[in-house]
């Protein structure tokens, strides 16, 4: 823990921080960079390939992007994301990447310490967040250069580390190392506290000051515990004017809610297959491993099992040609292994001879229950029941964020408060240009919690939050 952490994670009685950031993954790191005084300006000689954006940028030469109207700048931009500010920041950092180009960023960065905003970043793991819990040899979904944070391109970092991109992509282990390195190289370490578990965030209106005037903004109390190297736990408490939720969504795997799902051979994380394989509990001679799901986690499990020649039954509810399947949205050249899985899903069903030895797919099958004798019962598209003997079950159908530290677990903050929070279907409802919650002033959400699911686009949320916080600071009375 840094000296900053030792000094400030005490009783919460000191002057409130401007911001507490909960989550130290790419979202939290990028926001900390912006709040530490690193300020983006357009290079004087830069010409952006998007003519409308170039015209707008030329209207305010020498003015930081943080001080400009993000709504105005982002108007008219289109791309692979729904967030206008995410599209804007991505266009500034990677001007022509969607057209196959490799044009340098039009931004230059100045470290203006007088613009820094007091903040702390709390994370359970080392900086990089969930990237440290992913199998290190797994290849990232996004192109390696898209995983980078401002002013330190991944390809330059990897060149210095004498590492190479595989098919323009990096391993999860490399990216986790890159995020840790980024925090060190940019001098952000004093703001980061690792091993911090937040257990409660509460808010209310501060007491009137001595003059009788009352600050209308809420005051947040953030409490939890720190885990030391000897595994002892030390409580902490912080006060802040603003809280930023940047925890991602991988905390709680989604469940089917079926009878038998709690049986010991049913798991909800890919790591269970890795452990069982290393322990020799599943082998090429075992009954098949049942993999449930049609997303990239399920595809990773299929690839892992096939690598070790472990037989697989792959079940999913959608038809293989459903345009909503992620495989139908990925370029084949960049993701050949995922398209191979999709090809297997399409060409091989349980009813036909197998062109892929040891693999069976069950499209449009609905799981009904698991039995104690390691049997899985399905209903097929015709309404008939089928039973399969399995050695292990992996239910990989997505995950939900764990916001148990918020009142009501954060459900009141979602776009639809009557449905579970979900990065893809029901994120936290935020203003698109500030990322502040529409329900609670001073509470912000970014990254997957706000519907931005790729590292490439979470940085726009950091830009929006930083711009909003700086405007608040500028408007405070002296």
GROMACS .gro file of C-alpha atoms in nm:
model
  478
    1UNK     CA    1   0.000   0.000   0.000
    2UNK     CA    2   0.131   0.346  -0.084
    3UNK     CA    3   0.209   0.613   0.175
    4UNK     CA    4  -0.089   0.805   0.038
    5UNK     CA    5  -0.307   0.510   0.127
    6UNK     CA    6  -0.162   0.483   0.475
    7UNK     CA    7  -0.223   0.852   0.535
    8UNK     CA    8  -0.575   0.871   0.398
    9UNK     CA    9  -0.749   0.536   0.449
   10UNK     CA   10  -0.820   0.606   0.812
   11UNK     CA   11  -1.123   0.725   0.994
   12UNK     CA   12  -1.271   0.928   0.710
   13UNK     CA   13  -1.250   1.244   0.920
   14UNK     CA   14  -1.011   1.430   0.690
   15UNK     CA   15  -1.121   1.674   0.418
   16UNK     CA   16  -1.331   1.483   0.161
   17UNK     CA   17  -1.158   1.374  -0.157
   18UNK     CA   18  -1.295   1.502  -0.483
   19UNK     CA   19  -1.333   1.146  -0.613
   20UNK     CA   20  -1.303   0.782  -0.510
   21UNK     CA   21  -1.275   0.542  -0.803
   22UNK     CA   22  -1.386   0.186  -0.724
   23UNK     CA   23  -1.212  -0.052  -0.965
   24UNK     CA   24  -0.854  -0.043  -1.097
   25UNK     CA   25  -0.896  -0.196  -1.441
   26UNK     CA   26  -0.844  -0.004  -1.768
   27UNK     CA   27  -1.135   0.234  -1.692
   28UNK     CA   28  -1.002   0.334  -1.350
   29UNK     CA   29  -0.643   0.363  -1.474
   30UNK     CA   30  -0.739   0.590  -1.764
   31UNK     CA   31  -0.950   0.813  -1.539
   32UNK     CA   32  -0.667   0.839  -1.285
   33UNK     CA   33  -0.433   0.945  -1.567
   34UNK     CA   34  -0.668   1.228  -1.665
   35UNK     CA   35  -0.728   1.335  -1.303
   36UNK     CA   36  -0.353   1.341  -1.234
   37UNK     CA   37  -0.307   1.647  -1.455
   38UNK     CA   38  -0.232   1.474  -1.786
   39UNK     CA   39  -0.420   1.697  -2.029
   40UNK     CA   40  -0.501   1.622  -2.396
   41UNK     CA   41  -0.452   1.889  -2.663
   42UNK     CA   42  -0.475   1.857  -3.041
   43UNK     CA   43  -0.131   1.872  -3.202
   44UNK     CA   44  -0.092   2.208  -3.378
   45UNK     CA   45  -0.007   2.048  -3.714
   46UNK     CA   46  -0.247   1.752  -3.690
   47UNK     CA   47  -0.516   1.703  -3.954
   48UNK     CA   48  -0.791   1.458  -3.864
   49UNK     CA   49  -0.917   1.242  -4.155
   50UNK     CA   50  -1.279   1.300  -4.049
   51UNK     CA   51  -1.352   1.640  -4.212
   52UNK     CA   52  -1.638   1.744  -3.981
   53UNK     CA   53  -1.438   1.663  -3.668
   54UNK     CA   54  -1.132   1.837  -3.811
   55UNK     CA   55  -1.336   2.154  -3.872
   56UNK     CA   56  -1.464   2.151  -3.513
   57UNK     CA   57  -1.118   2.089  -3.367
   58UNK     CA   58  -0.980   2.381  -3.568
   59UNK     CA   59  -1.238   2.614  -3.408
   60UNK     CA   60  -1.066   2.596  -3.067
   61UNK     CA   61  -0.689   2.575  -3.122
   62UNK     CA   62  -0.489   2.548  -2.802
   63UNK     CA   63  -0.794   2.455  -2.590
   64UNK     CA   64  -0.775   2.123  -2.405
   65UNK     CA   65  -1.023   1.856  -2.514
   66UNK     CA   66  -1.128   1.838  -2.147
   67UNK     CA   67  -1.240   2.201  -2.164
   68UNK     CA   68  -1.437   2.170  -2.487
   69UNK     CA   69  -1.800   2.074  -2.547
   70UNK     CA   70  -1.789   1.695  -2.580
   71UNK     CA   71  -2.149   1.687  -2.704
   72UNK     CA   72  -2.062   1.923  -2.990
   73UNK     CA   73  -1.735   1.748  -3.081
   74UNK     CA   74  -1.888   1.400  -3.089
   75UNK     CA   75  -2.192   1.494  -3.295
   76UNK     CA   76  -2.198   1.311  -3.629
   77UNK     CA   77  -1.942   1.043  -3.542
   78UNK     CA   78  -2.026   0.680  -3.618
   79UNK     CA   79  -1.856   0.357  -3.523
   80UNK     CA   80  -1.868   0.029  -3.334
   81UNK     CA   81  -2.000   0.178  -3.011
   82UNK     CA   82  -2.320   0.346  -2.893
   83UNK     CA   83  -2.146   0.606  -2.673
   84UNK     CA   84  -2.078   0.937  -2.853
   85UNK     CA   85  -1.790   1.037  -2.621
   86UNK     CA   86  -1.632   0.691  -2.655
   87UNK     CA   87  -1.641   0.732  -3.034
   88UNK     CA   88  -1.490   1.080  -3.001
   89UNK     CA   89  -1.195   0.980  -2.780
   90UNK     CA   90  -1.129   0.670  -2.990
   91UNK     CA   91  -1.131   0.883  -3.307
   92UNK     CA   92  -0.876   1.119  -3.150
   93UNK     CA   93  -0.651   0.837  -3.026
   94UNK     CA   94  -0.686   0.608  -3.332
   95UNK     CA   95  -0.803   0.832  -3.619
   96UNK     CA   96  -0.840   0.577  -3.900
   97UNK     CA   97  -0.815   0.237  -3.735
   98UNK     CA   98  -1.158   0.117  -3.854
   99UNK     CA   99  -1.039   0.168  -4.211
  100UNK     CA  100  -0.731  -0.045  -4.161
  101UNK     CA  101  -0.501   0.251  -4.110
  102UNK     CA  102  -0.237   0.305  -3.846
  103UNK     CA  103  -0.237   0.685  -3.823
  104UNK     CA  104  -0.087   0.832  -3.508
  105UNK     CA  105  -0.306   0.998  -3.248
  106UNK     CA  106  -0.386   1.364  -3.317
  107UNK     CA  107  -0.346   1.431  -2.945
  108UNK     CA  108  -0.045   1.549  -2.752
  109UNK     CA  109  -0.035   1.524  -2.374
  110UNK     CA  110   0.086   1.788  -2.128
  111UNK     CA  111   0.136   1.713  -1.760
  112UNK     CA  112  -0.020   2.013  -1.588
  113UNK     CA  113   0.000   1.936  -1.218
  114UNK     CA  114  -0.210   2.238  -1.126
  115UNK     CA  115  -0.506   2.071  -1.298
  116UNK     CA  116  -0.478   1.751  -1.091
  117UNK     CA  117  -0.783   1.649  -0.885
  118UNK     CA  118  -0.738   1.462  -0.553
  119UNK     CA  119  -0.858   1.104  -0.595
  120UNK     CA  120  -0.790   0.747  -0.495
  121UNK     CA  121  -0.835   0.426  -0.695
  122UNK     CA  122  -0.943   0.120  -0.496
  123UNK     CA  123  -0.894  -0.228  -0.642
  124UNK     CA  124  -0.905  -0.586  -0.520
  125UNK     CA  125  -0.614  -0.689  -0.744
  126UNK     CA  126  -0.304  -0.521  -0.879
  127UNK     CA  127  -0.367  -0.238  -1.127
  128UNK     CA  128  -0.525  -0.400  -1.432
  129UNK     CA  129  -0.818  -0.546  -1.242
  130UNK     CA  130  -0.972  -0.863  -1.381
  131UNK     CA  131  -0.696  -0.897  -1.642
  132UNK     CA  132  -0.483  -1.053  -1.368
  133UNK     CA  133  -0.733  -1.337  -1.320
  134UNK     CA  134  -0.748  -1.439  -1.688
  135UNK     CA  135  -0.538  -1.734  -1.809
  136UNK     CA  136  -0.218  -1.556  -1.916
  137UNK     CA  137  -0.174  -1.738  -2.247
  138UNK     CA  138  -0.526  -1.655  -2.371
  139UNK     CA  139  -0.521  -1.422  -2.671
  140UNK     CA  140  -0.717  -1.099  -2.637
  141UNK     CA  141  -1.037  -1.055  -2.836
  142UNK     CA  142  -0.944  -0.704  -2.946
  143UNK     CA  143  -0.640  -0.615  -3.153
  144UNK     CA  144  -0.342  -0.546  -2.929
  145UNK     CA  145  -0.320  -0.179  -3.023
  146UNK     CA  146  -0.684  -0.135  -2.916
  147UNK     CA  147  -0.597  -0.247  -2.562
  148UNK     CA  148  -0.366   0.051  -2.509
  149UNK     CA  149  -0.417   0.352  -2.284
  150UNK     CA  150  -0.332   0.715  -2.373
  151UNK     CA  151   0.026   0.809  -2.460
  152UNK     CA  152   0.179   0.459  -2.431
  153UNK     CA  153   0.097   0.247  -2.741
  154UNK     CA  154   0.090  -0.126  -2.669
  155UNK     CA  155   0.306  -0.205  -2.972
  156UNK     CA  156   0.579   0.034  -2.848
  157UNK     CA  157   0.563  -0.115  -2.498
  158UNK     CA  158   0.583  -0.471  -2.634
  159UNK     CA  159   0.873  -0.380  -2.860
  160UNK     CA  160   1.065  -0.256  -2.557
  161UNK     CA  161   0.976  -0.580  -2.378
  162UNK     CA  162   1.087  -0.773  -2.687
  163UNK     CA  163   0.746  -0.930  -2.721
  164UNK     CA  164   0.540  -0.961  -3.038
  165UNK     CA  165   0.172  -0.937  -3.124
  166UNK     CA  166   0.016  -1.265  -3.239
  167UNK     CA  167  -0.197  -1.204  -3.549
  168UNK     CA  168  -0.203  -0.837  -3.434
  169UNK     CA  169  -0.334  -0.949  -3.093
  170UNK     CA  170  -0.169  -0.982  -2.752
  171UNK     CA  171  -0.193  -1.236  -2.471
  172UNK     CA  172  -0.392  -1.157  -2.158
  173UNK     CA  173  -0.071  -1.192  -1.957
  174UNK     CA  174   0.103  -0.926  -2.164
  175UNK     CA  175  -0.190  -0.687  -2.129
  176UNK     CA  176  -0.210  -0.736  -1.750
  177UNK     CA  177   0.165  -0.657  -1.732
  178UNK     CA  178   0.116  -0.354  -1.958
  179UNK     CA  179  -0.152  -0.205  -1.727
  180UNK     CA  180   0.068  -0.250  -1.419
  181UNK     CA  181   0.358  -0.092  -1.605
  182UNK     CA  182   0.142   0.197  -1.724
  183UNK     CA  183   0.054   0.298  -1.368
  184UNK     CA  184   0.425   0.295  -1.275
  185UNK     CA  185   0.553   0.475  -1.586
  186UNK     CA  186   0.294   0.752  -1.561
  187UNK     CA  187   0.358   0.804  -1.188
  188UNK     CA  188   0.004   0.714  -1.088
  189UNK     CA  189   0.106   0.468  -0.814
  190UNK     CA  190   0.044   0.701  -0.515
  191UNK     CA  191  -0.326   0.716  -0.608
  192UNK     CA  192  -0.369   0.337  -0.626
  193UNK     CA  193  -0.450   0.109  -0.333
  194UNK     CA  194  -0.451  -0.264  -0.411
  195UNK     CA  195  -0.611  -0.533  -0.196
  196UNK     CA  196  -0.902  -0.300  -0.118
  197UNK     CA  197  -1.251  -0.450  -0.090
  198UNK     CA  198  -1.535  -0.198  -0.073
  199UNK     CA  199  -1.823  -0.320   0.144
  200UNK     CA  200  -2.045  -0.009   0.161
  201UNK     CA  201  -2.103   0.319  -0.020
  202UNK     CA  202  -2.351   0.552   0.148
  203UNK     CA  203  -2.448   0.908   0.072
  204UNK     CA  204  -2.637   1.197   0.220
  205UNK     CA  205  -2.651   1.577   0.235
  206UNK     CA  206  -2.372   1.743   0.439
  207UNK     CA  207  -2.456   1.948   0.745
  208UNK     CA  208  -2.493   2.325   0.691
  209UNK     CA  209  -2.168   2.514   0.732
  210UNK     CA  210  -2.110   2.773   1.004
  211UNK     CA  211  -2.235   3.049   0.776
  212UNK     CA  212  -2.568   2.871   0.745
  213UNK     CA  213  -2.514   2.790   0.376
  214UNK     CA  214  -2.554   2.428   0.280
  215UNK     CA  215  -2.352   2.259   0.006
  216UNK     CA  216  -2.621   2.100  -0.213
  217UNK     CA  217  -2.396   1.820  -0.338
  218UNK     CA  218  -2.404   1.485  -0.153
  219UNK     CA  219  -2.119   1.354   0.055
  220UNK     CA  220  -2.024   0.988  -0.001
  221UNK     CA  221  -1.889   0.756   0.266
  222UNK     CA  222  -1.689   0.465   0.125
  223UNK     CA  223  -1.589   0.187   0.364
  224UNK     CA  224  -1.435  -0.156   0.339
  225UNK     CA  225  -1.119  -0.343   0.430
  226UNK     CA  226  -0.761  -0.381   0.309
  227UNK     CA  227  -0.595  -0.721   0.292
  228UNK     CA  228  -0.230  -0.702   0.395
  229UNK     CA  229   0.050  -0.935   0.280
  230UNK     CA  230   0.001  -1.148   0.592
  231UNK     CA  231  -0.370  -1.178   0.494
  232UNK     CA  232  -0.481  -0.971   0.792
  233UNK     CA  233  -0.767  -0.730   0.724
  234UNK     CA  234  -0.763  -0.363   0.814
  235UNK     CA  235  -1.083  -0.155   0.790
  236UNK     CA  236  -1.084   0.175   0.605
  237UNK     CA  237  -1.325   0.465   0.561
  238UNK     CA  238  -1.317   0.752   0.313
  239UNK     CA  239  -1.529   1.060   0.243
  240UNK     CA  240  -1.566   1.191  -0.110
  241UNK     CA  241  -1.767   1.443  -0.308
  242UNK     CA  242  -1.795   1.199  -0.597
  243UNK     CA  243  -1.775   0.823  -0.642
  244UNK     CA  244  -1.694   0.654  -0.973
  245UNK     CA  245  -1.800   0.292  -1.027
  246UNK     CA  246  -1.546   0.120  -1.254
  247UNK     CA  247  -1.570  -0.239  -1.131
  248UNK     CA  248  -1.648  -0.417  -1.459
  249UNK     CA  249  -1.900  -0.699  -1.471
  250UNK     CA  250  -1.711  -1.024  -1.420
  251UNK     CA  251  -1.791  -1.057  -1.048
  252UNK     CA  252  -2.093  -1.289  -1.054
  253UNK     CA  253  -2.136  -1.553  -1.327
  254UNK     CA  254  -2.491  -1.574  -1.462
  255UNK     CA  255  -2.685  -1.887  -1.370
  256UNK     CA  256  -2.953  -2.087  -1.543
  257UNK     CA  257  -3.165  -2.129  -1.229
  258UNK     CA  258  -3.224  -2.499  -1.297
  259UNK     CA  259  -3.262  -2.799  -1.066
  260UNK     CA  260  -2.921  -2.955  -0.997
  261UNK     CA  261  -2.720  -2.647  -1.089
  262UNK     CA  262  -2.558  -2.649  -0.744
  263UNK     CA  263  -2.424  -3.006  -0.788
  264UNK     CA  264  -2.045  -3.026  -0.751
  265UNK     CA  265  -1.977  -3.116  -1.116
  266UNK     CA  266  -2.154  -2.801  -1.244
  267UNK     CA  267  -1.931  -2.494  -1.271
  268UNK     CA  268  -1.961  -2.137  -1.398
  269UNK     CA  269  -1.600  -2.045  -1.475
  270UNK     CA  270  -1.354  -2.164  -1.739
  271UNK     CA  271  -1.090  -2.204  -1.468
  272UNK     CA  272  -1.278  -2.511  -1.339
  273UNK     CA  273  -1.197  -2.693  -1.665
  274UNK     CA  274  -0.832  -2.592  -1.639
  275UNK     CA  275  -0.813  -2.726  -1.281
  276UNK     CA  276  -0.991  -3.052  -1.371
  277UNK     CA  277  -0.762  -3.106  -1.671
  278UNK     CA  278  -0.443  -3.050  -1.471
  279UNK     CA  279  -0.571  -3.283  -1.198
  280UNK     CA  280  -0.652  -3.555  -1.451
  281UNK     CA  281  -1.022  -3.550  -1.358
  282UNK     CA  282  -1.118  -3.506  -1.723
  283UNK     CA  283  -0.921  -3.682  -1.998
  284UNK     CA  284  -0.971  -3.787  -2.362
  285UNK     CA  285  -1.126  -4.109  -2.224
  286UNK     CA  286  -1.379  -3.928  -1.999
  287UNK     CA  287  -1.743  -3.868  -2.067
  288UNK     CA  288  -1.784  -3.539  -2.255
  289UNK     CA  289  -1.755  -3.201  -2.091
  290UNK     CA  290  -2.082  -3.013  -2.139
  291UNK     CA  291  -2.027  -2.649  -2.234
  292UNK     CA  292  -2.339  -2.431  -2.220
  293UNK     CA  293  -2.339  -2.095  -2.399
  294UNK     CA  294  -2.278  -1.935  -2.736
  295UNK     CA  295  -2.048  -1.646  -2.647
  296UNK     CA  296  -1.674  -1.604  -2.646
  297UNK     CA  297  -1.623  -1.759  -2.301
  298UNK     CA  298  -1.797  -2.075  -2.420
  299UNK     CA  299  -1.586  -2.070  -2.737
  300UNK     CA  300  -1.270  -2.035  -2.526
  301UNK     CA  301  -1.378  -2.342  -2.328
  302UNK     CA  302  -1.436  -2.540  -2.649
  303UNK     CA  303  -1.091  -2.441  -2.779
  304UNK     CA  304  -0.929  -2.532  -2.447
  305UNK     CA  305  -1.098  -2.871  -2.431
  306UNK     CA  306  -1.018  -2.956  -2.793
  307UNK     CA  307  -0.653  -2.860  -2.736
  308UNK     CA  308  -0.636  -3.141  -2.479
  309UNK     CA  309  -0.852  -3.379  -2.690
  310UNK     CA  310  -1.127  -3.376  -2.427
  311UNK     CA  311  -1.467  -3.470  -2.576
  312UNK     CA  312  -1.722  -3.186  -2.580
  313UNK     CA  313  -2.097  -3.145  -2.600
  314UNK     CA  314  -2.172  -2.781  -2.680
  315UNK     CA  315  -2.527  -2.667  -2.609
  316UNK     CA  316  -2.686  -2.330  -2.684
  317UNK     CA  317  -3.038  -2.194  -2.722
  318UNK     CA  318  -3.000  -1.985  -3.038
  319UNK     CA  319  -2.975  -2.106  -3.399
  320UNK     CA  320  -2.621  -2.090  -3.536
  321UNK     CA  321  -2.711  -1.831  -3.800
  322UNK     CA  322  -2.865  -1.591  -3.545
  323UNK     CA  323  -2.720  -1.246  -3.632
  324UNK     CA  324  -2.704  -1.172  -3.258
  325UNK     CA  325  -2.433  -1.436  -3.207
  326UNK     CA  326  -2.099  -1.266  -3.151
  327UNK     CA  327  -1.931  -1.492  -3.409
  328UNK     CA  328  -2.140  -1.333  -3.680
  329UNK     CA  329  -1.994  -0.993  -3.585
  330UNK     CA  330  -1.621  -1.077  -3.582
  331UNK     CA  331  -1.394  -1.038  -3.889
  332UNK     CA  332  -1.273  -1.384  -3.997
  333UNK     CA  333  -0.919  -1.270  -4.071
  334UNK     CA  334  -0.863  -1.142  -3.717
  335UNK     CA  335  -1.040  -1.421  -3.529
  336UNK     CA  336  -0.981  -1.750  -3.714
  337UNK     CA  337  -1.006  -1.964  -3.398
  338UNK     CA  338  -1.350  -1.826  -3.306
  339UNK     CA  339  -1.474  -1.875  -3.660
  340UNK     CA  340  -1.351  -2.233  -3.641
  341UNK     CA  341  -1.571  -2.286  -3.334
  342UNK     CA  342  -1.864  -2.124  -3.516
  343UNK     CA  343  -1.803  -2.354  -3.812
  344UNK     CA  344  -1.808  -2.654  -3.579
  345UNK     CA  345  -2.132  -2.529  -3.421
  346UNK     CA  346  -2.288  -2.496  -3.764
  347UNK     CA  347  -2.168  -2.816  -3.928
  348UNK     CA  348  -2.198  -3.056  -3.640
  349UNK     CA  349  -2.517  -3.137  -3.456
  350UNK     CA  350  -2.595  -3.441  -3.243
  351UNK     CA  351  -2.823  -3.576  -3.515
  352UNK     CA  352  -2.564  -3.598  -3.794
  353UNK     CA  353  -2.236  -3.788  -3.844
  354UNK     CA  354  -1.950  -3.600  -3.685
  355UNK     CA  355  -1.698  -3.424  -3.909
  356UNK     CA  356  -1.519  -3.321  -3.588
  357UNK     CA  357  -1.421  -3.614  -3.373
  358UNK     CA  358  -1.500  -3.557  -3.006
  359UNK     CA  359  -1.727  -3.256  -3.061
  360UNK     CA  360  -2.107  -3.242  -3.068
  361UNK     CA  361  -2.321  -2.930  -3.088
  362UNK     CA  362  -2.677  -2.895  -2.964
  363UNK     CA  363  -2.823  -2.582  -3.126
  364UNK     CA  364  -3.161  -2.458  -3.005
  365UNK     CA  365  -3.161  -2.700  -2.710
  366UNK     CA  366  -3.301  -2.600  -2.372
  367UNK     CA  367  -3.147  -2.743  -2.058
  368UNK     CA  368  -3.404  -2.871  -1.810
  369UNK     CA  369  -3.206  -3.015  -1.518
  370UNK     CA  370  -2.890  -3.187  -1.397
  371UNK     CA  371  -2.902  -3.525  -1.219
  372UNK     CA  372  -2.675  -3.641  -0.938
  373UNK     CA  373  -2.543  -3.927  -1.154
  374UNK     CA  374  -2.387  -3.667  -1.389
  375UNK     CA  375  -2.664  -3.660  -1.645
  376UNK     CA  376  -2.796  -3.350  -1.823
  377UNK     CA  377  -3.154  -3.344  -1.948
  378UNK     CA  378  -3.248  -3.129  -2.251
  379UNK     CA  379  -3.552  -3.042  -2.459
  380UNK     CA  380  -3.469  -3.033  -2.831
  381UNK     CA  381  -3.629  -2.798  -3.090
  382UNK     CA  382  -3.904  -3.058  -3.154
  383UNK     CA  383  -3.996  -3.075  -2.786
  384UNK     CA  384  -3.839  -3.417  -2.725
  385UNK     CA  385  -3.629  -3.486  -2.416
  386UNK     CA  386  -3.268  -3.600  -2.447
  387UNK     CA  387  -3.033  -3.719  -2.174
  388UNK     CA  388  -2.652  -3.711  -2.189
  389UNK     CA  389  -2.391  -3.844  -1.950
  390UNK     CA  390  -2.120  -3.586  -1.877
  391UNK     CA  391  -1.801  -3.563  -1.674
  392UNK     CA  392  -1.817  -3.189  -1.606
  393UNK     CA  393  -2.050  -2.899  -1.687
  394UNK     CA  394  -1.945  -2.542  -1.764
  395UNK     CA  395  -2.232  -2.291  -1.772
  396UNK     CA  396  -2.079  -1.990  -1.948
  397UNK     CA  397  -2.368  -1.757  -2.028
  398UNK     CA  398  -2.228  -1.424  -1.916
  399UNK     CA  399  -2.191  -1.250  -1.582
  400UNK     CA  400  -2.345  -0.979  -1.370
  401UNK     CA  401  -2.173  -0.699  -1.181
  402UNK     CA  402  -2.159  -0.729  -0.805
  403UNK     CA  403  -2.266  -0.395  -0.661
  404UNK     CA  404  -2.371  -0.534  -0.323
  405UNK     CA  405  -2.188  -0.244  -0.156
  406UNK     CA  406  -2.451   0.000  -0.290
  407UNK     CA  407  -2.797   0.053  -0.140
  408UNK     CA  408  -3.028  -0.202  -0.301
  409UNK     CA  409  -2.724  -0.353  -0.479
  410UNK     CA  410  -2.750  -0.071  -0.733
  411UNK     CA  411  -3.067  -0.198  -0.899
  412UNK     CA  412  -3.234   0.144  -0.872
  413UNK     CA  413  -2.958   0.287  -1.092
  414UNK     CA  414  -3.021   0.064  -1.395
  415UNK     CA  415  -3.196   0.171  -1.714
  416UNK     CA  416  -3.476  -0.071  -1.616
  417UNK     CA  417  -3.483  -0.090  -1.233
  418UNK     CA  418  -3.711  -0.396  -1.247
  419UNK     CA  419  -3.451  -0.609  -1.426
  420UNK     CA  420  -3.106  -0.731  -1.314
  421UNK     CA  421  -2.808  -0.510  -1.394
  422UNK     CA  422  -2.639  -0.630  -1.712
  423UNK     CA  423  -2.361  -0.472  -1.917
  424UNK     CA  424  -2.522  -0.573  -2.245
  425UNK     CA  425  -2.894  -0.557  -2.167
  426UNK     CA  426  -2.948  -0.329  -1.869
  427UNK     CA  427  -2.651  -0.109  -1.773
  428UNK     CA  428  -2.649   0.175  -1.523
  429UNK     CA  429  -2.839   0.472  -1.664
  430UNK     CA  430  -2.590   0.756  -1.712
  431UNK     CA  431  -2.581   1.090  -1.889
  432UNK     CA  432  -2.402   1.013  -2.219
  433UNK     CA  433  -2.173   1.319  -2.195
  434UNK     CA  434  -2.077   1.311  -1.825
  435UNK     CA  435  -2.139   0.943  -1.728
  436UNK     CA  436  -2.302   1.069  -1.410
  437UNK     CA  437  -2.592   0.858  -1.286
  438UNK     CA  438  -2.930   0.996  -1.388
  439UNK     CA  439  -3.058   0.888  -1.045
  440UNK     CA  440  -2.787   1.011  -0.808
  441UNK     CA  441  -2.578   1.326  -0.833
  442UNK     CA  442  -2.207   1.271  -0.775
  443UNK     CA  443  -2.225   0.900  -0.857
  444UNK     CA  444  -2.064   0.801  -1.188
  445UNK     CA  445  -2.038   0.470  -1.373
  446UNK     CA  446  -1.800   0.382  -1.655
  447UNK     CA  447  -1.677   0.086  -1.856
  448UNK     CA  448  -1.903  -0.221  -1.882
  449UNK     CA  449  -2.129  -0.091  -1.604
  450UNK     CA  450  -2.228   0.191  -1.840
  451UNK     CA  451  -2.250  -0.035  -2.146
  452UNK     CA  452  -1.895   0.018  -2.282
  453UNK     CA  453  -1.760  -0.336  -2.310
  454UNK     CA  454  -1.429  -0.302  -2.493
  455UNK     CA  455  -1.109  -0.143  -2.358
  456UNK     CA  456  -1.090   0.060  -2.677
  457UNK     CA  457  -1.412   0.240  -2.584
  458UNK     CA  458  -1.401   0.257  -2.201
  459UNK     CA  459  -1.156   0.547  -2.230
  460UNK     CA  460  -1.429   0.777  -2.360
  461UNK     CA  461  -1.608   0.728  -2.030
  462UNK     CA  462  -1.293   0.840  -1.850
  463UNK     CA  463  -1.281   1.153  -2.068
  464UNK     CA  464  -1.646   1.231  -1.990
  465UNK     CA  465  -1.609   1.177  -1.614
  466UNK     CA  466  -1.285   1.378  -1.593
  467UNK     CA  467  -1.437   1.666  -1.790
  468UNK     CA  468  -1.745   1.667  -1.563
  469UNK     CA  469  -1.539   1.659  -1.241
  470UNK     CA  470  -1.314   1.941  -1.363
  471UNK     CA  471  -1.616   2.158  -1.444
  472UNK     CA  472  -1.752   2.093  -1.095
  473UNK     CA  473  -1.417   2.190  -0.940
  474UNK     CA  474  -1.399   2.507  -1.149
  475UNK     CA  475  -1.748   2.613  -1.041
  476UNK     CA  476  -1.683   2.567  -0.667
  477UNK     CA  477  -1.672   2.892  -0.471
  478UNK     CA  478  -1.320   2.989  -0.358
   0.00000   0.00000   0.00000
